[in-house]
Amino acid sequence: MRTFIIKANKAKTTADFKLSDLPGTSGRIDVLCRFLNSAFLLSHGFRKNVRVWLLLYGPPNPPKAIRFEGQKLKVRLNPDERSTAKLIMKALKSGETLKEPGRELEVYPGLYISNRTFEDVVRLTLKSSRLYYLHERGTPIERVSFRGNVAFVLGDHEGLSREDEAFLEGIAEKVSVGKKSYLASHVVAYVNIFLDSIPLP
């Protein structure tokens, strides 16, 4: 299993954004749509061995965590951002009634929403996967020995905060796909392609 966790610092936590203007009204949920497509989509297929956590930290509500589970996902992910944003919008609408921090609501088979925080999701992921933090100054990915279930944490176009990085210190190995700062969607595509090329024990 490959898990990807992305923290979106300004992504709106309510569904009152315009599908016709995602960059301007949603807190850059368009970045998350491209990220999802790169995580799951193949030219003529779909990755079942992938899990994605979208952590929305924008206004006006407390953080929302949206989980896409490749093995169970029944809704169709299309290459266009608009249809993917509709799924995120539906999840946010469904999550309006959530109160308990740990409770998760199934929106569609394989699509879930909760009030979990970045720290909650990282701790949950550590129970089953080896954790890596994707960062320009990490160990080159080619020199890392990946085993079993792997999970990768990264930030959106703003990156992770110093507090987030301090939390990951000691629990996530820092790994790099290059010395430049790349788009999150490109990074997850590269990681998928790299892992496809090596046998995981």
mmCIF file of C-alpha atoms in Angstrom:
data_model
loop_
_atom_site.group_PDB
_atom_site.id
_atom_site.type_symbol
_atom_site.label_atom_id
_atom_site.label_comp_id
_atom_site.label_asym_id
_atom_site.label_seq_id
_atom_site.Cartn_x
_atom_site.Cartn_y
_atom_site.Cartn_z
ATOM 1 C CA MET A 1 0.000 0.000 0.000
ATOM 2 C CA ARG A 2 1.162 3.513 -0.885
ATOM 3 C CA THR A 3 -0.227 6.362 1.167
ATOM 4 C CA PHE A 4 0.098 10.028 0.239
ATOM 5 C CA ILE A 5 -0.703 12.755 2.761
ATOM 6 C CA ILE A 6 -0.915 16.348 1.573
ATOM 7 C CA LYS A 7 -1.617 19.314 3.811
ATOM 8 C CA ALA A 8 -3.402 22.149 2.029
ATOM 9 C CA ASN A 9 -2.885 25.238 4.159
ATOM 10 C CA LYS A 10 -5.640 27.427 2.687
ATOM 11 C CA ALA A 11 -8.052 24.913 1.109
ATOM 12 C CA LYS A 12 -11.588 25.818 2.149
ATOM 13 C CA THR A 13 -13.297 23.627 4.706
ATOM 14 C CA THR A 14 -16.765 24.386 3.368
ATOM 15 C CA ALA A 15 -18.263 23.689 -0.043
ATOM 16 C CA ASP A 16 -19.042 27.318 -0.905
ATOM 17 C CA PHE A 17 -16.516 27.695 -3.715
ATOM 18 C CA LYS A 18 -17.053 28.014 -7.448
ATOM 19 C CA LEU A 19 -16.232 25.098 -9.714
ATOM 20 C CA SER A 20 -15.702 27.616 -12.504
ATOM 21 C CA ASP A 21 -12.981 29.405 -10.488
ATOM 22 C CA LEU A 22 -11.230 26.879 -8.275
ATOM 23 C CA PRO A 23 -7.922 28.807 -7.983
ATOM 24 C CA GLY A 24 -9.666 32.016 -6.968
ATOM 25 C CA THR A 25 -12.438 30.781 -4.667
ATOM 26 C CA SER A 26 -11.449 27.467 -3.093
ATOM 27 C CA GLY A 27 -8.110 28.124 -1.445
ATOM 28 C CA ARG A 28 -6.365 26.206 -4.235
ATOM 29 C CA ILE A 29 -8.379 23.005 -4.172
ATOM 30 C CA ASP A 30 -7.341 22.770 -7.829
ATOM 31 C CA VAL A 31 -3.899 21.742 -6.518
ATOM 32 C CA LEU A 32 -5.537 18.863 -4.655
ATOM 33 C CA CYS A 33 -7.462 17.779 -7.746
ATOM 34 C CA ARG A 34 -4.276 17.502 -9.776
ATOM 35 C CA PHE A 35 -2.631 15.709 -6.884
ATOM 36 C CA LEU A 36 -5.410 13.102 -6.760
ATOM 37 C CA ASN A 37 -5.218 12.505 -10.491
ATOM 38 C CA SER A 38 -1.460 11.949 -10.338
ATOM 39 C CA ALA A 39 -1.810 9.636 -7.347
ATOM 40 C CA PHE A 40 -4.456 7.363 -8.839
ATOM 41 C CA LEU A 41 -4.733 7.627 -12.610
ATOM 42 C CA LEU A 42 -2.862 5.631 -15.214
ATOM 43 C CA SER A 43 -3.228 6.053 -18.967
ATOM 44 C CA HIS A 44 -5.689 3.158 -19.152
ATOM 45 C CA GLY A 45 -6.165 2.217 -15.566
ATOM 46 C CA PHE A 46 -6.497 3.096 -11.906
ATOM 47 C CA ARG A 47 -4.163 2.430 -8.991
ATOM 48 C CA LYS A 48 -5.897 0.280 -6.384
ATOM 49 C CA ASN A 49 -2.876 0.174 -4.059
ATOM 50 C CA VAL A 50 -3.012 3.885 -3.235
ATOM 51 C CA ARG A 51 -4.555 5.794 -0.350
ATOM 52 C CA VAL A 52 -4.683 9.609 -0.324
ATOM 53 C CA TRP A 53 -5.373 11.914 2.598
ATOM 54 C CA LEU A 54 -6.299 15.508 1.754
ATOM 55 C CA LEU A 55 -5.920 17.696 4.834
ATOM 56 C CA LEU A 56 -7.812 20.948 4.366
ATOM 57 C CA TYR A 57 -6.671 23.702 6.725
ATOM 58 C CA GLY A 58 -8.310 26.790 5.267
ATOM 59 C CA PRO A 59 -11.268 28.830 6.526
ATOM 60 C CA PRO A 60 -13.851 28.929 7.925
ATOM 61 C CA ASN A 61 -14.077 25.661 9.894
ATOM 62 C CA PRO A 62 -11.589 23.530 11.820
ATOM 63 C CA PRO A 63 -9.494 21.184 9.641
ATOM 64 C CA LYS A 64 -11.142 18.504 7.515
ATOM 65 C CA ALA A 65 -9.523 15.250 6.427
ATOM 66 C CA ILE A 66 -10.770 13.633 3.214
ATOM 67 C CA ARG A 67 -9.580 10.083 2.540
ATOM 68 C CA PHE A 68 -9.635 8.368 -0.861
ATOM 69 C CA GLU A 69 -9.168 4.590 -0.617
ATOM 70 C CA GLY A 70 -8.143 3.093 -3.964
ATOM 71 C CA GLN A 71 -9.134 -0.487 -3.126
ATOM 72 C CA LYS A 72 -12.704 0.510 -2.292
ATOM 73 C CA LEU A 73 -13.299 3.613 -4.393
ATOM 74 C CA LYS A 74 -16.415 3.234 -6.549
ATOM 75 C CA VAL A 75 -16.794 6.779 -7.852
ATOM 76 C CA ARG A 76 -14.955 7.600 -11.044
ATOM 77 C CA LEU A 77 -11.939 9.907 -10.986
ATOM 78 C CA ASN A 78 -11.602 11.784 -14.253
ATOM 79 C CA PRO A 79 -8.589 13.774 -15.484
ATOM 80 C CA ASP A 80 -10.504 17.059 -15.352
ATOM 81 C CA GLU A 81 -10.275 19.127 -12.180
ATOM 82 C CA ARG A 82 -13.943 20.116 -12.155
ATOM 83 C CA SER A 83 -15.342 16.608 -11.662
ATOM 84 C CA THR A 84 -12.740 15.838 -8.986
ATOM 85 C CA ALA A 85 -13.575 19.093 -7.203
ATOM 86 C CA LYS A 86 -17.226 18.010 -7.185
ATOM 87 C CA LEU A 87 -16.236 14.953 -5.138
ATOM 88 C CA ILE A 88 -14.398 17.156 -2.655
ATOM 89 C CA MET A 89 -17.390 19.499 -2.533
ATOM 90 C CA LYS A 90 -19.729 16.561 -1.869
ATOM 91 C CA ALA A 91 -17.471 15.324 0.925
ATOM 92 C CA LEU A 92 -17.387 18.766 2.551
ATOM 93 C CA LYS A 93 -21.171 19.049 2.390
ATOM 94 C CA SER A 94 -21.547 15.593 3.935
ATOM 95 C CA GLY A 95 -19.087 16.487 6.686
ATOM 96 C CA GLU A 96 -20.996 19.562 7.865
ATOM 97 C CA THR A 97 -22.718 17.501 10.575
ATOM 98 C CA LEU A 98 -19.548 15.928 11.956
ATOM 99 C CA LYS A 99 -18.770 16.898 15.532
ATOM 100 C CA GLU A 100 -16.571 14.186 17.049
ATOM 101 C CA PRO A 101 -12.864 14.518 16.114
ATOM 102 C CA GLY A 102 -12.301 10.797 15.506
ATOM 103 C CA ARG A 103 -15.516 9.938 13.707
ATOM 104 C CA GLU A 104 -15.258 9.274 9.978
ATOM 105 C CA LEU A 105 -18.180 9.512 7.585
ATOM 106 C CA GLU A 106 -18.373 7.465 4.379
ATOM 107 C CA VAL A 107 -19.530 9.740 1.568
ATOM 108 C CA TYR A 108 -19.258 7.136 -1.192
ATOM 109 C CA PRO A 109 -17.614 3.704 -1.086
ATOM 110 C CA GLY A 110 -13.910 4.484 -0.695
ATOM 111 C CA LEU A 111 -14.415 8.214 0.008
ATOM 112 C CA TYR A 112 -14.474 9.417 3.614
ATOM 113 C CA ILE A 113 -14.407 12.666 5.581
ATOM 114 C CA SER A 114 -13.539 13.395 9.192
ATOM 115 C CA ASN A 115 -12.358 16.178 11.487
ATOM 116 C CA ARG A 116 -8.933 14.554 11.924
ATOM 117 C CA THR A 117 -5.937 16.860 12.042
ATOM 118 C CA PHE A 118 -2.563 16.542 10.331
ATOM 119 C CA GLU A 119 -1.120 15.059 13.516
ATOM 120 C CA ASP A 120 -4.034 12.603 13.840
ATOM 121 C CA VAL A 121 -3.555 11.305 10.308
ATOM 122 C CA VAL A 122 0.214 10.967 10.658
ATOM 123 C CA ARG A 123 -0.144 9.004 13.915
ATOM 124 C CA LEU A 124 -2.783 6.755 12.356
ATOM 125 C CA THR A 125 -0.603 6.127 9.305
ATOM 126 C CA LEU A 126 2.425 5.235 11.427
ATOM 127 C CA LYS A 127 0.536 2.209 12.765
ATOM 128 C CA SER A 128 0.765 0.450 9.406
ATOM 129 C CA SER A 129 3.326 2.232 7.215
ATOM 130 C CA ARG A 130 6.885 3.549 7.124
ATOM 131 C CA LEU A 131 6.690 7.340 6.890
ATOM 132 C CA TYR A 132 8.683 9.602 4.557
ATOM 133 C CA TYR A 133 8.670 13.388 4.289
ATOM 134 C CA LEU A 134 9.172 14.582 0.718
ATOM 135 C CA HIS A 135 11.527 17.561 0.804
ATOM 136 C CA GLU A 136 14.184 19.076 -1.455
ATOM 137 C CA ARG A 137 16.902 18.557 1.151
ATOM 138 C CA GLY A 138 16.138 14.907 1.851
ATOM 139 C CA THR A 139 18.032 11.773 0.896
ATOM 140 C CA PRO A 140 17.763 11.149 -2.865
ATOM 141 C CA ILE A 141 14.922 8.712 -3.424
ATOM 142 C CA GLU A 142 17.185 6.427 -5.453
ATOM 143 C CA ARG A 143 19.274 5.774 -2.331
ATOM 144 C CA VAL A 144 16.358 4.811 -0.077
ATOM 145 C CA SER A 145 15.433 1.169 0.532
ATOM 146 C CA PHE A 146 11.647 0.981 0.580
ATOM 147 C CA ARG A 147 9.982 -1.972 2.303
ATOM 148 C CA GLY A 148 6.388 -2.950 2.965
ATOM 149 C CA ASN A 149 3.712 -0.274 3.244
ATOM 150 C CA VAL A 150 5.074 3.187 2.566
ATOM 151 C CA ALA A 151 3.583 6.622 3.239
ATOM 152 C CA PHE A 152 4.690 10.022 1.970
ATOM 153 C CA VAL A 153 3.928 13.421 3.490
ATOM 154 C CA LEU A 154 4.198 16.696 1.603
ATOM 155 C CA GLY A 155 2.842 20.193 1.586
ATOM 156 C CA ASP A 156 0.893 22.083 -1.037
ATOM 157 C CA HIS A 157 2.315 25.055 -2.951
ATOM 158 C CA GLU A 158 3.124 26.717 0.390
ATOM 159 C CA GLY A 159 4.861 23.702 1.926
ATOM 160 C CA LEU A 160 4.655 22.551 5.525
ATOM 161 C CA SER A 161 5.054 24.903 8.484
ATOM 162 C CA ARG A 162 7.958 24.800 10.924
ATOM 163 C CA GLU A 163 5.588 23.310 13.485
ATOM 164 C CA ASP A 164 4.615 20.521 11.066
ATOM 165 C CA GLU A 165 8.266 19.785 10.317
ATOM 166 C CA ALA A 166 9.083 19.718 14.028
ATOM 167 C CA PHE A 167 6.282 17.193 14.542
ATOM 168 C CA LEU A 168 7.687 14.957 11.772
ATOM 169 C CA GLU A 169 11.212 15.102 13.201
ATOM 170 C CA GLY A 170 12.260 11.637 14.281
ATOM 171 C CA ILE A 171 9.208 9.848 12.891
ATOM 172 C CA ALA A 172 9.567 10.517 9.155
ATOM 173 C CA GLU A 173 12.660 10.055 7.015
ATOM 174 C CA LYS A 174 13.281 13.024 4.742
ATOM 175 C CA VAL A 175 13.385 11.954 1.066
ATOM 176 C CA SER A 176 13.953 14.032 -2.061
ATOM 177 C CA VAL A 177 12.999 13.608 -5.721
ATOM 178 C CA GLY A 178 15.287 16.504 -6.676
ATOM 179 C CA LYS A 179 16.898 19.672 -5.397
ATOM 180 C CA LYS A 180 14.306 21.969 -6.926
ATOM 181 C CA SER A 181 10.797 22.662 -5.625
ATOM 182 C CA TYR A 182 8.330 20.814 -7.845
ATOM 183 C CA LEU A 183 4.558 20.825 -8.104
ATOM 184 C CA ALA A 184 2.930 18.423 -5.644
ATOM 185 C CA SER A 185 1.165 16.598 -8.481
ATOM 186 C CA HIS A 186 4.487 16.103 -10.272
ATOM 187 C CA VAL A 187 6.148 14.826 -7.116
ATOM 188 C CA VAL A 188 3.494 12.183 -6.454
ATOM 189 C CA ALA A 189 3.625 11.094 -10.105
ATOM 190 C CA TYR A 190 7.404 10.726 -9.875
ATOM 191 C CA VAL A 191 7.177 8.730 -6.649
ATOM 192 C CA ASN A 192 4.588 6.394 -8.183
ATOM 193 C CA ILE A 193 6.701 5.860 -11.289
ATOM 194 C CA PHE A 194 9.815 5.245 -9.202
ATOM 195 C CA LEU A 195 8.062 2.709 -6.955
ATOM 196 C CA ASP A 196 6.644 0.981 -10.038
ATOM 197 C CA SER A 197 10.204 0.339 -11.179
ATOM 198 C CA ILE A 198 11.403 -1.431 -8.024
ATOM 199 C CA PRO A 199 10.162 -4.601 -6.322
ATOM 200 C CA LEU A 200 8.872 -3.872 -2.840
ATOM 201 C CA PRO A 201 9.600 -6.704 -0.353
#
